[in-house]
């Protein structure tokens, strides 16, 4: 008979890991296939509100969104940009204070061109504005772009495949920790879950049993033969079950010979019932091969006990002892009757 197979963990963690990895791979493929669309959405050179070259004051035109930034290519001559409101055709008032907005979207390009953010504003779409550009050096060939960040968002979310690829990647990333949780929850224990107390008090796992022992337990055939049944103190086995030691002395022969009294005989003699002690000697289960001798010895012991109690040791001892309680009972009954008569006379008076 073969040993039972070891407990295996749930296959679902590996399945979830495989599904998560596949989703991440598919999402990345979709995102890479939309790289041109990403470049069109986030590259200021392709997606801008207006483009300016060199120094000067330039109108922005109609402003439809609220979040705008001014970008230039990193490494070009640095530009200083101010945005002002327009009344008629001339700028008025102080420059508009810069403010950061839509921080999740930044300029990027497919050809790894770096862009520098020169200024950022949060505008009111109902007003008109002009941009004043100044440079410390020659910036006649330097180009800058006035970009609507709101258009970055709308252009990005306009691609269905781009959204699908991003969503699939996110789901794949979320499935990975779920697979780890399922794996830890379904992981089989290192040790056996059922322990058994051996006869010597030690604990043993049920997996240490042989297949034959397991069959014996399942068929209720008793304890396997190769298991030690001896129990260490204080739960030691009785002499009837455990092997007898060399110091063990069997008193059956002495009880049968009349040299020892059993517990039942001692209690019978303590109660004054000599006849019961003698009867026990005749019918006791420790009676040996010489019943007459055992009976004589028991009678002799009863006689000795009677002498100690001040009763004559003869053949009529048991009858006297049996009659003695009856006489005491009769006298007690007579005294009780006299007392009752006395109380009756007192009540009549």
Coordinates of C-alpha atoms in Angstrom, one line a residue:
X1 CA 0.0 0.0 0.0
X2 CA 1.5 3.4 -1.0
X3 CA 1.7 6.3 1.4
X4 CA -0.9 9.0 0.9
X5 CA 0.2 11.9 -1.4
X6 CA 1.3 15.1 0.2
X7 CA -1.1 17.9 0.3
X8 CA -0.7 20.4 -2.6
X9 CA -1.5 24.1 -2.6
X10 CA -4.2 25.7 -4.7
X11 CA -3.4 26.2 -8.4
X12 CA -5.2 29.5 -8.5
X13 CA -2.2 31.7 -7.4
X14 CA -0.2 30.6 -10.4
X15 CA -3.2 31.0 -12.7
X16 CA -3.7 34.6 -11.5
X17 CA 0.0 35.4 -11.9
X18 CA -0.1 34.0 -15.5
X19 CA -3.2 36.1 -16.2
X20 CA -1.7 39.2 -14.7
X21 CA 1.5 38.8 -16.6
X22 CA -0.4 38.3 -19.9
X23 CA -2.5 41.4 -19.3
X24 CA 0.6 43.5 -18.6
X25 CA 2.2 42.2 -21.8
X26 CA -0.9 42.9 -23.9
X27 CA -1.3 46.4 -22.4
X28 CA 2.3 47.3 -23.1
X29 CA 2.0 46.1 -26.7
X30 CA -1.1 48.3 -27.1
X31 CA 0.6 51.3 -25.5
X32 CA 3.7 50.9 -27.7
X33 CA 1.5 50.7 -30.8
X34 CA 0.0 54.1 -29.9
X35 CA 3.4 55.9 -29.3
X36 CA 2.7 58.1 -32.3
X37 CA -0.6 59.2 -30.8
X38 CA 1.1 59.9 -27.5
X39 CA 3.7 62.1 -29.2
X40 CA 0.9 64.0 -31.0
X41 CA -0.9 64.6 -27.7
X42 CA 2.0 65.7 -25.5
X43 CA 4.5 67.2 -27.9
X44 CA 4.2 71.1 -27.9
X45 CA 5.5 71.2 -31.4
X46 CA 2.5 69.3 -32.6
X47 CA -0.2 70.2 -30.1
X48 CA -0.1 73.9 -29.2
X49 CA -2.4 77.0 -29.1
X50 CA 0.2 79.4 -30.7
X51 CA 3.8 79.4 -31.7
X52 CA 6.2 82.4 -31.3
X53 CA 9.7 83.2 -32.5
X54 CA 12.0 85.8 -31.1
X55 CA 11.2 88.8 -28.9
X56 CA 8.1 90.9 -29.1
X57 CA 4.5 91.3 -28.0
X58 CA 2.1 88.8 -29.5
X59 CA -1.7 88.3 -29.1
X60 CA -2.8 84.9 -27.9
X61 CA -6.0 84.9 -29.9
X62 CA -9.1 83.3 -28.6
X63 CA -8.5 81.5 -25.3
X64 CA -11.0 78.6 -24.9
X65 CA -9.4 76.7 -22.0
X66 CA -8.2 77.6 -18.5
X67 CA -4.8 75.9 -18.0
X68 CA -1.9 77.2 -20.2
X69 CA 1.9 76.9 -20.3
X70 CA 4.7 78.3 -22.3
X71 CA 7.4 75.8 -23.5
X72 CA 10.7 76.1 -25.3
X73 CA 13.3 73.5 -26.2
X74 CA 16.0 72.9 -23.6
X75 CA 19.3 74.4 -24.5
X76 CA 17.9 77.3 -26.6
X77 CA 18.3 81.0 -25.6
X78 CA 16.3 81.6 -22.5
X79 CA 13.1 83.6 -22.8
X80 CA 11.3 85.7 -20.3
X81 CA 7.5 85.6 -20.8
X82 CA 4.8 87.7 -19.3
X83 CA 1.0 87.5 -20.0
X84 CA -1.2 90.6 -19.8
X85 CA -4.8 91.4 -20.4
X86 CA -5.8 93.4 -23.4
X87 CA -8.2 96.4 -23.6
X88 CA -8.8 97.2 -27.3
X89 CA -5.3 96.6 -28.8
X90 CA -3.0 97.6 -25.9
X91 CA -2.0 95.6 -22.9
X92 CA -3.2 96.9 -19.5
X93 CA -2.4 96.3 -15.9
X94 CA 0.2 94.2 -14.3
X95 CA 1.3 90.8 -15.7
X96 CA -0.9 87.9 -14.6
X97 CA 0.4 85.9 -11.7
X98 CA 1.7 82.5 -12.6
X99 CA -0.1 79.5 -11.2
X100 CA 0.5 75.7 -11.5
X101 CA -2.4 73.5 -12.8
X102 CA -2.9 70.0 -14.2
X103 CA 0.4 68.7 -12.8
X104 CA -0.3 65.2 -14.0
X105 CA 0.4 66.2 -17.6
X106 CA 3.9 67.2 -18.9
X107 CA 5.3 67.8 -22.3
X108 CA 7.1 64.9 -24.0
X109 CA 8.1 63.8 -27.4
X110 CA 8.7 60.6 -29.4
X111 CA 12.2 61.7 -30.5
X112 CA 13.4 62.3 -26.9
X113 CA 13.5 66.1 -27.2
X114 CA 13.5 67.8 -23.9
X115 CA 11.3 70.8 -23.2
X116 CA 11.6 73.5 -20.6
X117 CA 8.5 75.0 -18.9
X118 CA 9.0 78.8 -19.0
X119 CA 5.7 79.9 -17.4
X120 CA 2.3 78.6 -16.4
X121 CA -1.1 80.3 -15.9
X122 CA -4.7 79.6 -15.0
X123 CA -6.8 81.9 -17.1
X124 CA -10.4 83.1 -17.6
X125 CA -11.6 82.0 -21.0
X126 CA -13.8 85.1 -21.4
X127 CA -10.9 87.5 -21.5
X128 CA -8.2 88.4 -24.2
X129 CA -4.5 88.3 -23.6
X130 CA -1.1 89.2 -25.1
X131 CA 2.3 87.6 -24.5
X132 CA 5.4 89.7 -24.1
X133 CA 8.7 87.8 -24.8
X134 CA 12.1 89.2 -23.9
X135 CA 15.6 87.7 -24.1
X136 CA 18.9 88.5 -22.5
X137 CA 20.7 87.4 -25.7
X138 CA 19.9 86.9 -29.3
X139 CA 16.7 84.8 -29.5
X140 CA 15.6 85.7 -32.9
X141 CA 15.7 82.1 -33.9
X142 CA 14.4 80.7 -30.6
X143 CA 10.9 79.3 -30.8
X144 CA 8.4 79.0 -28.0
X145 CA 4.9 77.4 -27.8
X146 CA 1.8 78.6 -25.9
X147 CA 0.1 75.3 -25.0
X148 CA -3.2 74.4 -23.6
X149 CA -2.8 71.6 -21.1
X150 CA -6.5 70.9 -21.3
X151 CA -6.0 69.9 -24.9
X152 CA -3.3 67.4 -23.8
X153 CA -6.0 65.6 -21.8
X154 CA -8.6 65.6 -24.5
X155 CA -6.2 64.4 -27.1
X156 CA -4.9 61.6 -24.9
X157 CA -8.3 60.3 -24.0
X158 CA -9.5 60.5 -27.6
X159 CA -7.7 57.2 -28.5
X160 CA -9.7 54.1 -27.7
X161 CA -6.7 51.7 -28.1
X162 CA -4.6 53.9 -25.8
X163 CA -7.2 53.8 -23.0
X164 CA -7.6 50.1 -23.5
X165 CA -3.9 49.4 -23.2
X166 CA -3.5 51.6 -20.1
X167 CA -6.5 49.9 -18.4
X168 CA -5.2 46.4 -19.2
X169 CA -1.8 47.2 -17.8
X170 CA -3.5 48.5 -14.6
X171 CA -5.6 45.4 -14.1
X172 CA -2.5 43.2 -14.7
X173 CA -0.6 45.1 -12.0
X174 CA -3.5 44.8 -9.5
X175 CA -3.9 41.0 -10.1
X176 CA -0.3 40.4 -9.0
X177 CA -0.8 41.2 -5.3
X178 CA -4.1 39.3 -5.3
X179 CA -2.3 36.2 -6.5
X180 CA 0.2 36.6 -3.7
X181 CA -2.7 36.8 -1.1
X182 CA -4.4 33.7 -2.6
X183 CA -1.1 31.8 -2.5
X184 CA -0.4 32.6 1.2
X185 CA -4.0 31.8 2.1
X186 CA -4.0 28.4 0.3
X187 CA -0.5 27.4 1.2
X188 CA -0.4 24.0 3.0
X189 CA 0.9 23.8 6.5
X190 CA 4.5 22.7 7.0
X191 CA 3.6 20.3 9.8
X192 CA 0.8 17.8 10.3
X193 CA -2.4 19.2 11.6
X194 CA -3.3 16.1 13.7
X195 CA -1.0 14.9 16.5
X196 CA -1.3 11.7 18.5
X197 CA -0.1 11.1 22.1
X198 CA 2.0 8.0 22.2
X199 CA 1.9 5.5 25.1
X200 CA 5.0 7.0 26.7
X201 CA 3.5 10.5 26.7
X202 CA 5.3 11.8 23.6
X203 CA 3.4 13.4 20.7
X204 CA 3.8 12.0 17.3
X205 CA 2.3 13.2 14.0
X206 CA -0.1 10.9 12.2
X207 CA 2.0 11.1 9.1
X208 CA 4.6 9.0 10.9
X209 CA 2.3 6.0 10.8
X210 CA 2.9 3.4 8.1
X211 CA 0.0 2.7 5.7
X212 CA -0.6 -0.7 7.4
X213 CA -1.1 1.1 10.8
X214 CA -3.5 3.6 9.2
X215 CA -5.6 0.7 7.8
X216 CA -5.7 -0.9 11.3
X217 CA -7.0 2.3 12.8
X218 CA -9.6 2.8 10.1
X219 CA -10.9 -0.7 10.5
X220 CA -10.9 -0.5 14.4
X221 CA -8.7 -3.5 14.7
X222 CA -7.0 -2.1 17.7
X223 CA -3.6 -0.4 18.4
X224 CA -0.9 -1.3 15.8
X225 CA 1.3 -4.1 17.1
X226 CA 4.6 -2.2 16.9
X227 CA 3.4 0.7 19.2
X228 CA 4.7 0.5 22.8
X229 CA 1.8 0.3 25.2
X230 CA 3.9 1.0 28.4
X231 CA 3.1 4.3 30.0
X232 CA 5.5 6.2 32.2
X233 CA 4.5 7.3 35.7
X234 CA 2.2 8.8 37.0
X235 CA 0.0 7.1 34.4
X236 CA 1.7 3.7 34.7
X237 CA -0.2 0.6 33.5
X238 CA -1.7 -1.8 36.0
X239 CA 0.0 -5.1 36.8
X240 CA -2.6 -7.0 34.8
X241 CA -1.6 -5.2 31.6
X242 CA 2.1 -4.4 32.1
X243 CA 4.9 -6.9 32.6
X244 CA 5.5 -7.8 36.3
X245 CA 8.8 -6.5 37.7
X246 CA 11.2 -8.5 39.8
X247 CA 10.1 -6.7 43.0
X248 CA 6.4 -7.7 42.6
X249 CA 5.0 -10.1 45.2
X250 CA 1.7 -11.9 44.6
X251 CA -0.3 -12.3 47.8
X252 CA -2.9 -14.7 46.4
X253 CA -1.3 -17.7 47.9
X254 CA -1.0 -16.1 51.4
X255 CA -4.6 -15.1 51.3
X256 CA -5.7 -18.6 50.3
X257 CA -3.5 -20.1 53.1
X258 CA -5.0 -17.7 55.7
X259 CA -1.8 -15.8 56.4
X260 CA -3.3 -12.5 55.0
X261 CA -6.8 -11.0 55.2
X262 CA -8.4 -9.4 52.3
X263 CA -9.9 -5.9 52.4
X264 CA -13.4 -7.3 52.5
X265 CA -12.5 -9.5 55.5
X266 CA -11.0 -6.6 57.4
X267 CA -14.0 -4.4 56.9
X268 CA -16.3 -7.2 57.9
X269 CA -14.4 -7.8 61.1
X270 CA -14.3 -4.1 61.9
X271 CA -18.1 -4.1 61.7
X272 CA -18.3 -7.1 64.0
X273 CA -19.7 -9.4 61.3
X274 CA -17.5 -12.5 61.9
X275 CA -19.8 -14.7 59.9
X276 CA -19.5 -12.4 56.8
X277 CA -15.7 -12.7 57.1
X278 CA -15.9 -16.4 57.3
X279 CA -18.3 -16.6 54.4
X280 CA -15.9 -14.4 52.4
X281 CA -13.1 -16.8 53.1
X282 CA -15.2 -19.6 51.8
X283 CA -16.4 -17.8 48.6
X284 CA -13.6 -15.3 48.0
X285 CA -12.0 -15.3 44.5
X286 CA -8.6 -15.5 46.1
X287 CA -9.4 -19.0 47.5
X288 CA -6.5 -21.3 46.8
X289 CA -6.1 -25.0 46.3
X290 CA -6.9 -25.7 50.1
X291 CA -10.3 -24.3 50.8
X292 CA -10.7 -26.1 54.1
X293 CA -7.5 -24.8 55.4
X294 CA -8.4 -21.2 54.3
X295 CA -11.7 -21.4 56.1
X296 CA -10.1 -22.6 59.2
X297 CA -7.5 -19.8 59.1
X298 CA -10.3 -17.3 58.6
X299 CA -12.3 -18.6 61.5
X300 CA -9.1 -18.5 63.6
X301 CA -8.6 -14.9 62.7
X302 CA -12.2 -14.1 63.5
X303 CA -11.9 -15.8 66.9
X304 CA -8.8 -13.7 67.7
X305 CA -10.7 -10.6 66.8
X306 CA -13.5 -11.7 69.1
X307 CA -11.2 -12.2 72.0
X308 CA -9.9 -8.7 71.5
X309 CA -13.5 -7.4 71.7
X310 CA -14.2 -9.4 74.9
X311 CA -16.4 -12.0 73.4
X312 CA -15.9 -15.7 74.1
X313 CA -14.5 -17.6 71.2
X314 CA -16.8 -20.7 70.7
X315 CA -19.1 -22.0 68.1
X316 CA -22.0 -19.8 69.2
X317 CA -20.2 -16.5 68.7
X318 CA -21.8 -15.6 65.4
X319 CA -25.3 -16.3 66.9
X320 CA -24.6 -14.1 69.9
X321 CA -23.3 -11.4 67.7
X322 CA -26.3 -11.6 65.6
X323 CA -28.7 -11.6 68.5
X324 CA -26.9 -8.9 70.4
X325 CA -28.0 -6.0 68.1
X326 CA -31.6 -7.4 68.3
X327 CA -31.6 -7.4 72.1
X328 CA -30.4 -3.8 72.0
X329 CA -33.1 -2.9 69.6
X330 CA -35.8 -4.6 71.8
X331 CA -34.6 -2.7 74.9
X332 CA -34.6 0.5 73.0
X333 CA -38.1 -0.2 71.8
X334 CA -39.3 -0.9 75.4
X335 CA -37.8 2.3 76.7
X336 CA -39.3 4.3 73.9
X337 CA -42.8 2.8 74.7
X338 CA -42.4 3.7 78.4
X339 CA -41.5 7.2 77.5
X340 CA -44.5 7.6 75.2
X341 CA -46.8 6.3 78.1
X342 CA -45.3 8.8 80.5
X343 CA -45.9 11.7 78.1
X344 CA -49.5 10.4 77.6
X345 CA -50.2 10.4 81.4
X346 CA -48.7 13.9 81.6
X347 CA -51.1 15.2 78.9
X348 CA -54.1 13.6 80.6
X349 CA -53.3 15.4 83.8

